[in-house]
Amino acid sequence: MKEKSSKNKKKKSLKSLKEEINTFIEKDDFNEIIEKSLEIINYYPKNIYGYSIYLKTVTKSYTSYLDDDKFKEAVKIYDLAMKNINKKEQLKLRDEFEEYQNDIKEVENLKKIKKEIISKYFLKNLYNNGISFINQSISTAKQYNADGKRIKNIYDFVRGLFFIFCLVFNLINRNYLLFITVPFGIYGFITIYSFFDMNFFKKGTFKTQQRKFNEILLQANEKINELKKEIVKIEENLNFLYEQKLNIILRIPESFFNSIKESVEQNEEAIANDISHKLSTNKINEFEEILKIQTILDGEEIKNKIKSDIKNEETELSKFITQKLDEKKHKQNEALFMKKVSFYNYIVLIILLFLSVFSLLIVVDNFYELNFVSFVASLVTAITSTITYNIFSGKHSSLGETFYDNLISTIFNATLIYDLFYLSITNELKFTYGFMQIPIIMTLIMIGFTMLISMLKYNNLFKRLRG
């Protein structure tokens, strides 16, 4: 059937085919025009008319922009014409089509320029984000960096002084309490030495650390300056590219504009921002796809650039922050094992405060059993000891542990001072009075206040470790 149909079509004269095409032209039936023109090309390849009418139809007399696939088909017909028609007709067709080809090339150039502009804007965003990232890292590093001004372990220093005072006082007023004051006095000397060693003797270590930290900041700022220089280059290049874009647009026929609105539109920065947003929100697949379509950049190269140049984890600044974050994470993990202060703890606090006040009133009413000077010295010591309790080096897995540890330390210190003063005044001290009655009395007086201070310190530590 096909051969028979082909023979029937071949029998049509060129004149009749032209008449059919004219009829379709009047009806604006472009599909039929194209089909008939291909028929003429097939059966009358030496005649320019089939080629000419086909090219004029698909290009709407060379006024309409063709996308890549359609333009390639048009070029094939044109090349076929150049092989078959005579030289005179070749010149005529070449003049028409090559001008159109140049217009198409200008559109392609416009698209390339647009991709370059979007690429530059994206890189500018990337470098600006890099600067922000480094500045943020610098700010974070400064928060973690020790300033060397804060005196550490002041509570331990006070405790050391207390034990040395007890030893000196006991040496002046010698008695059997030396078996307690001597070992604790030695401990006091060690504590004070550690305090001075940490805060003053090792200042050279701090200066070395500070010098290294300043070097880290200098490297980071040098990187920022490099990125800023790259941004300046990009901005200069963008001005040049926009001039090129404008010149190309002026050379493109206005009849093309409806078909190439996206290429003509000045929306390069918005597209680059969208690409940057997809990258920042970790939509990697969408990022790579739009980057490939809209820019001249390679997704893998960009990711490698970010990893090695923008957010390089191997820089000294990144390593410093990672180290400090690990330390912070360790503290936060420590906080996970700390129990929150419950409503029950507050009820207990109220009860213990009431017990302390009630006990103090009873002691005041029955003060004849106590020595005034010894009691005042003991009470001042107890209050000071409670306030200066070092929860960082003490127990803090629960409020109960902190309270018991603080209370034991407070009662021991208060009892020791009471006994030392009492012995120096009376030259006698009964075991049941000095080591049983006095600790019980001081416990009852101090238990509420110690619970209050322990709770405040515990809550403060809990917040700091969680933060």
PDB file of C-alpha atoms in Angstrom, residues 66-201:
ATOM      1  CA  LEU A  66      13.020  27.620  17.635  1.00  0.00           C
ATOM      2  CA  ASP A  67      14.157  25.474  20.528  1.00  0.00           C
ATOM      3  CA  ASP A  68      17.146  23.172  20.110  1.00  0.00           C
ATOM      4  CA  ASP A  69      15.359  20.120  18.704  1.00  0.00           C
ATOM      5  CA  LYS A  70      13.261  22.037  16.166  1.00  0.00           C
ATOM      6  CA  PHE A  71      16.213  24.148  15.136  1.00  0.00           C
ATOM      7  CA  LYS A  72      18.322  21.033  14.521  1.00  0.00           C
ATOM      8  CA  GLU A  73      15.583  19.696  12.206  1.00  0.00           C
ATOM      9  CA  ALA A  74      15.558  23.031  10.366  1.00  0.00           C
ATOM     10  CA  VAL A  75      19.342  22.908   9.979  1.00  0.00           C
ATOM     11  CA  LYS A  76      19.099  19.398   8.499  1.00  0.00           C
ATOM     12  CA  ILE A  77      16.656  20.651   5.832  1.00  0.00           C
ATOM     13  CA  TYR A  78      18.888  23.642   5.156  1.00  0.00           C
ATOM     14  CA  ASP A  79      21.988  21.437   4.775  1.00  0.00           C
ATOM     15  CA  LEU A  80      20.047  19.142   2.474  1.00  0.00           C
ATOM     16  CA  ALA A  81      19.081  22.141   0.358  1.00  0.00           C
ATOM     17  CA  MET A  82      22.708  23.284   0.096  1.00  0.00           C
ATOM     18  CA  LYS A  83      23.600  19.887  -1.363  1.00  0.00           C
ATOM     19  CA  ASN A  84      20.867  19.802  -3.994  1.00  0.00           C
ATOM     20  CA  ILE A  85      19.918  23.270  -5.252  1.00  0.00           C
ATOM     21  CA  ASN A  86      21.974  25.311  -7.684  1.00  0.00           C
ATOM     22  CA  LYS A  87      24.487  27.972  -6.611  1.00  0.00           C
ATOM     23  CA  LYS A  88      22.251  30.923  -7.359  1.00  0.00           C
ATOM     24  CA  GLU A  89      19.484  29.520  -5.213  1.00  0.00           C
ATOM     25  CA  GLN A  90      22.004  28.552  -2.540  1.00  0.00           C
ATOM     26  CA  LEU A  91      23.057  32.177  -2.194  1.00  0.00           C
ATOM     27  CA  LYS A  92      19.459  33.298  -1.862  1.00  0.00           C
ATOM     28  CA  LEU A  93      18.598  30.681   0.779  1.00  0.00           C
ATOM     29  CA  ARG A  94      21.881  31.228   2.606  1.00  0.00           C
ATOM     30  CA  ASP A  95      21.204  34.955   2.978  1.00  0.00           C
ATOM     31  CA  GLU A  96      17.824  34.225   4.540  1.00  0.00           C
ATOM     32  CA  PHE A  97      18.757  31.329   6.785  1.00  0.00           C
ATOM     33  CA  GLU A  98      22.224  32.353   7.969  1.00  0.00           C
ATOM     34  CA  GLU A  99      20.870  35.623   9.337  1.00  0.00           C
ATOM     35  CA  TYR A 100      18.316  33.581  11.228  1.00  0.00           C
ATOM     36  CA  GLN A 101      21.082  31.242  12.386  1.00  0.00           C
ATOM     37  CA  ASN A 102      22.999  34.215  13.734  1.00  0.00           C
ATOM     38  CA  ASP A 103      19.923  35.324  15.665  1.00  0.00           C
ATOM     39  CA  ILE A 104      19.588  31.822  17.132  1.00  0.00           C
ATOM     40  CA  LYS A 105      23.279  31.868  18.057  1.00  0.00           C
ATOM     41  CA  GLU A 106      22.754  35.185  19.826  1.00  0.00           C
ATOM     42  CA  VAL A 107      19.986  33.573  21.883  1.00  0.00           C
ATOM     43  CA  GLU A 108      22.318  30.704  22.739  1.00  0.00           C
ATOM     44  CA  ASN A 109      24.967  33.227  23.736  1.00  0.00           C
ATOM     45  CA  LEU A 110      22.360  34.991  25.856  1.00  0.00           C
ATOM     46  CA  LYS A 111      21.535  31.730  27.628  1.00  0.00           C
ATOM     47  CA  LYS A 112      25.231  31.075  28.276  1.00  0.00           C
ATOM     48  CA  ILE A 113      25.718  34.586  29.641  1.00  0.00           C
ATOM     49  CA  LYS A 114      22.680  34.132  31.879  1.00  0.00           C
ATOM     50  CA  LYS A 115      24.087  30.880  33.241  1.00  0.00           C
ATOM     51  CA  GLU A 116      27.419  32.600  33.891  1.00  0.00           C
ATOM     52  CA  ILE A 117      25.680  35.443  35.741  1.00  0.00           C
ATOM     53  CA  ILE A 118      23.673  32.990  37.877  1.00  0.00           C
ATOM     54  CA  SER A 119      26.891  31.069  38.569  1.00  0.00           C
ATOM     55  CA  LYS A 120      28.626  34.258  39.713  1.00  0.00           C
ATOM     56  CA  TYR A 121      25.738  35.221  41.979  1.00  0.00           C
ATOM     57  CA  PHE A 122      25.698  31.725  43.470  1.00  0.00           C
ATOM     58  CA  LEU A 123      29.446  31.841  44.129  1.00  0.00           C
ATOM     59  CA  LYS A 124      28.997  35.279  45.674  1.00  0.00           C
ATOM     60  CA  ASN A 125      26.339  33.824  47.987  1.00  0.00           C
ATOM     61  CA  LEU A 126      28.628  30.903  48.747  1.00  0.00           C
ATOM     62  CA  TYR A 127      31.512  33.211  49.693  1.00  0.00           C
ATOM     63  CA  ASN A 128      29.253  35.494  51.741  1.00  0.00           C
ATOM     64  CA  ASN A 129      27.919  32.452  53.579  1.00  0.00           C
ATOM     65  CA  GLY A 130      31.505  31.342  54.079  1.00  0.00           C
ATOM     66  CA  ILE A 131      32.378  34.709  55.631  1.00  0.00           C
ATOM     67  CA  SER A 132      29.313  34.495  57.887  1.00  0.00           C
ATOM     68  CA  PHE A 133      30.246  30.943  58.863  1.00  0.00           C
ATOM     69  CA  ILE A 134      33.823  31.924  59.730  1.00  0.00           C
ATOM     70  CA  ASN A 135      32.673  35.013  61.663  1.00  0.00           C
ATOM     71  CA  GLN A 136      30.208  32.873  63.582  1.00  0.00           C
ATOM     72  CA  SER A 137      32.964  30.350  64.277  1.00  0.00           C
ATOM     73  CA  ILE A 138      35.234  33.153  65.513  1.00  0.00           C
ATOM     74  CA  SER A 139      32.458  34.395  67.796  1.00  0.00           C
ATOM     75  CA  THR A 140      31.902  30.868  69.126  1.00  0.00           C
ATOM     76  CA  ALA A 141      35.632  30.331  69.643  1.00  0.00           C
ATOM     77  CA  LYS A 142      35.904  33.594  71.616  1.00  0.00           C
ATOM     78  CA  GLN A 143      33.128  32.423  73.924  1.00  0.00           C
ATOM     79  CA  TYR A 144      35.011  29.227  74.665  1.00  0.00           C
ATOM     80  CA  ASN A 145      38.452  30.787  74.887  1.00  0.00           C
ATOM     81  CA  ALA A 146      39.744  31.343  78.422  1.00  0.00           C
ATOM     82  CA  ASP A 147      40.481  35.008  79.084  1.00  0.00           C
ATOM     83  CA  GLY A 148      42.890  34.285  81.930  1.00  0.00           C
ATOM     84  CA  LYS A 149      41.306  36.928  84.152  1.00  0.00           C
ATOM     85  CA  ARG A 150      39.029  34.731  86.218  1.00  0.00           C
ATOM     86  CA  ILE A 151      40.481  33.294  89.407  1.00  0.00           C
ATOM     87  CA  LYS A 152      39.631  29.610  89.552  1.00  0.00           C
ATOM     88  CA  ASN A 153      38.915  27.434  92.610  1.00  0.00           C
ATOM     89  CA  ILE A 154      38.583  30.351  95.040  1.00  0.00           C
ATOM     90  CA  TYR A 155      36.390  28.148  97.255  1.00  0.00           C
ATOM     91  CA  ASP A 156      39.202  25.619  97.610  1.00  0.00           C
ATOM     92  CA  PHE A 157      41.575  28.461  98.482  1.00  0.00           C
ATOM     93  CA  VAL A 158      39.254  29.551 101.317  1.00  0.00           C
ATOM     94  CA  ARG A 159      39.041  25.978 102.567  1.00  0.00           C
ATOM     95  CA  GLY A 160      42.833  25.665 102.478  1.00  0.00           C
ATOM     96  CA  LEU A 161      43.218  28.865 104.494  1.00  0.00           C
ATOM     97  CA  PHE A 162      40.699  27.553 107.022  1.00  0.00           C
ATOM     98  CA  PHE A 163      42.651  24.346 107.654  1.00  0.00           C
ATOM     99  CA  ILE A 164      45.948  26.241 107.922  1.00  0.00           C
ATOM    100  CA  PHE A 165      44.340  28.625 110.402  1.00  0.00           C
ATOM    101  CA  CYS A 166      43.139  25.658 112.456  1.00  0.00           C
ATOM    102  CA  LEU A 167      46.643  24.165 112.457  1.00  0.00           C
ATOM    103  CA  VAL A 168      48.350  27.440 113.438  1.00  0.00           C
ATOM    104  CA  PHE A 169      45.749  28.110 116.136  1.00  0.00           C
ATOM    105  CA  ASN A 170      46.186  24.577 117.487  1.00  0.00           C
ATOM    106  CA  LEU A 171      49.990  24.910 117.474  1.00  0.00           C
ATOM    107  CA  ILE A 172      49.658  28.049 119.568  1.00  0.00           C
ATOM    108  CA  ASN A 173      47.164  26.342 121.867  1.00  0.00           C
ATOM    109  CA  ARG A 174      48.469  22.787 121.818  1.00  0.00           C
ATOM    110  CA  ASN A 175      46.175  19.939 122.683  1.00  0.00           C
ATOM    111  CA  TYR A 176      45.156  16.479 121.517  1.00  0.00           C
ATOM    112  CA  LEU A 177      43.215  17.975 118.564  1.00  0.00           C
ATOM    113  CA  LEU A 178      46.555  18.178 116.758  1.00  0.00           C
ATOM    114  CA  PHE A 179      45.890  14.678 115.462  1.00  0.00           C
ATOM    115  CA  ILE A 180      43.113  16.284 113.384  1.00  0.00           C
ATOM    116  CA  THR A 181      44.549  19.717 112.591  1.00  0.00           C
ATOM    117  CA  VAL A 182      47.990  18.483 111.428  1.00  0.00           C
ATOM    118  CA  PRO A 183      46.833  16.280 108.515  1.00  0.00           C
ATOM    119  CA  PHE A 184      44.181  18.754 107.521  1.00  0.00           C
ATOM    120  CA  GLY A 185      46.684  21.601 107.809  1.00  0.00           C
ATOM    121  CA  ILE A 186      49.003  19.774 105.398  1.00  0.00           C
ATOM    122  CA  TYR A 187      46.029  19.295 103.101  1.00  0.00           C
ATOM    123  CA  GLY A 188      45.381  23.052 103.377  1.00  0.00           C
ATOM    124  CA  PHE A 189      48.941  23.861 102.274  1.00  0.00           C
ATOM    125  CA  ILE A 190      48.596  21.527  99.281  1.00  0.00           C
ATOM    126  CA  THR A 191      45.264  23.116  98.330  1.00  0.00           C
ATOM    127  CA  ILE A 192      46.678  26.648  98.483  1.00  0.00           C
ATOM    128  CA  TYR A 193      49.744  25.626  96.472  1.00  0.00           C
ATOM    129  CA  SER A 194      47.460  24.114  93.809  1.00  0.00           C
ATOM    130  CA  PHE A 195      45.444  27.324  93.752  1.00  0.00           C
ATOM    131  CA  PHE A 196      48.492  29.538  93.157  1.00  0.00           C
ATOM    132  CA  ASP A 197      49.965  27.022  90.716  1.00  0.00           C
ATOM    133  CA  MET A 198      46.800  27.092  88.602  1.00  0.00           C
ATOM    134  CA  ASN A 199      46.098  30.828  88.712  1.00  0.00           C
ATOM    135  CA  PHE A 200      49.548  32.409  88.843  1.00  0.00           C
ATOM    136  CA  PHE A 201      52.477  30.030  88.363  1.00  0.00           C
TER     137      PHE A 201
END
